[in-house]
Coordinates of C-alpha atoms in Angstrom, one line a residue:
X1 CA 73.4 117.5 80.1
X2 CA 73.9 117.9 76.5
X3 CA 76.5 116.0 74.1
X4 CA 79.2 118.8 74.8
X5 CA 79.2 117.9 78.7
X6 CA 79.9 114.3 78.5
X7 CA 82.5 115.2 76.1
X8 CA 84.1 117.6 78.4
X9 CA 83.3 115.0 81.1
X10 CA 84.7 112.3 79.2
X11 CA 88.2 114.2 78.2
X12 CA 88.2 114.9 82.0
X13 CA 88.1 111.5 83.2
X14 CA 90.0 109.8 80.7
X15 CA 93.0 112.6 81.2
X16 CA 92.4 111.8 85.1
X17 CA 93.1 107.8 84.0
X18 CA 96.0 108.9 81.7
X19 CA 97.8 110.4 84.9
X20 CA 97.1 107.7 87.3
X21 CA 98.7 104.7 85.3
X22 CA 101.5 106.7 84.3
X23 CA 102.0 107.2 88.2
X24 CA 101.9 103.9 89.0
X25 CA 104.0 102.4 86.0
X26 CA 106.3 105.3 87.6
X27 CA 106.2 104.3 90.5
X28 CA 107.1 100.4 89.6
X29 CA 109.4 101.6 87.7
X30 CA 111.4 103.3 90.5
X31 CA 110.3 100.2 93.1
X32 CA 112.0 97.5 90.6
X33 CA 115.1 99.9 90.3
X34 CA 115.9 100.5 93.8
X35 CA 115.2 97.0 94.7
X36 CA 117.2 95.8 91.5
X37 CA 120.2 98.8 93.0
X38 CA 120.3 96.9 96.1
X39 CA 121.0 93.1 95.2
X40 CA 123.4 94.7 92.7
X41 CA 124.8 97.7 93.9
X42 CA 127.6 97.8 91.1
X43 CA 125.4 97.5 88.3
X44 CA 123.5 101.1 89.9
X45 CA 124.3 103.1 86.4
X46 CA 123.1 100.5 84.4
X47 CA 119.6 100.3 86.0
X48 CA 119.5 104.1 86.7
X49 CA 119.9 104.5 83.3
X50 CA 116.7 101.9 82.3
X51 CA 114.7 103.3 84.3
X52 CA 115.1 106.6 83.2
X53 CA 114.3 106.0 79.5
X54 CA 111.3 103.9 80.6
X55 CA 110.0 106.6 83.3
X56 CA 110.6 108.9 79.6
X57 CA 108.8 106.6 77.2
X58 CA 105.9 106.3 80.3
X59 CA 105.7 110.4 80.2
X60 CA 105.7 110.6 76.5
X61 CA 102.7 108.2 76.0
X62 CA 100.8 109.0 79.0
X63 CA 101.5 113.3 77.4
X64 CA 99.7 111.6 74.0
X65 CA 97.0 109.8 75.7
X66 CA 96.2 113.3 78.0
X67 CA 96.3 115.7 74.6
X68 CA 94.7 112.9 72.5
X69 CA 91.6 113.1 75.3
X70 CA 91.5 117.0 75.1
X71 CA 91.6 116.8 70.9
X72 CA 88.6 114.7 71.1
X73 CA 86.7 116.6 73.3
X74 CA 86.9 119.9 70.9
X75 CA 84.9 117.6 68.1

């Protein structure tokens, strides 16, 4: 395998990682919330709303890590 294949290989498998940790910082996300909901049912907007804008700033950097990987592999 040549130079370009573990370049492909590499963008593959780092895009691969990229998805996974956002899933599971996701997913603790929306574990802490609902758990968070209810001991503290009338605070439910509040936390909603947190974990919202963390699940967003999750997607955003996880989207820059996955086109990041791709960009490199082009090179």
């Amino acid at each position: 395998m040549d130079a370009l294949g573990y370049a492909y290989l590499a963008a593959g498998f780092g895009a691969g990682l990229v998805t996974i940790g956002a899933a599971f910082g996701i997913g603790k996300i929306t574990a802490a919330a609902a758990e968070a909901t209810g001991r503290q049912p009338e605070a439910a907007g509040d936390i909603r709303t947190t974990a919202l804008i963390m699940s967003a700033l999750i997607e955003g950097v996880a989207l820059f890590a996955a086109a990041t990987c791709f960009l490199l592999q082009g090179k």
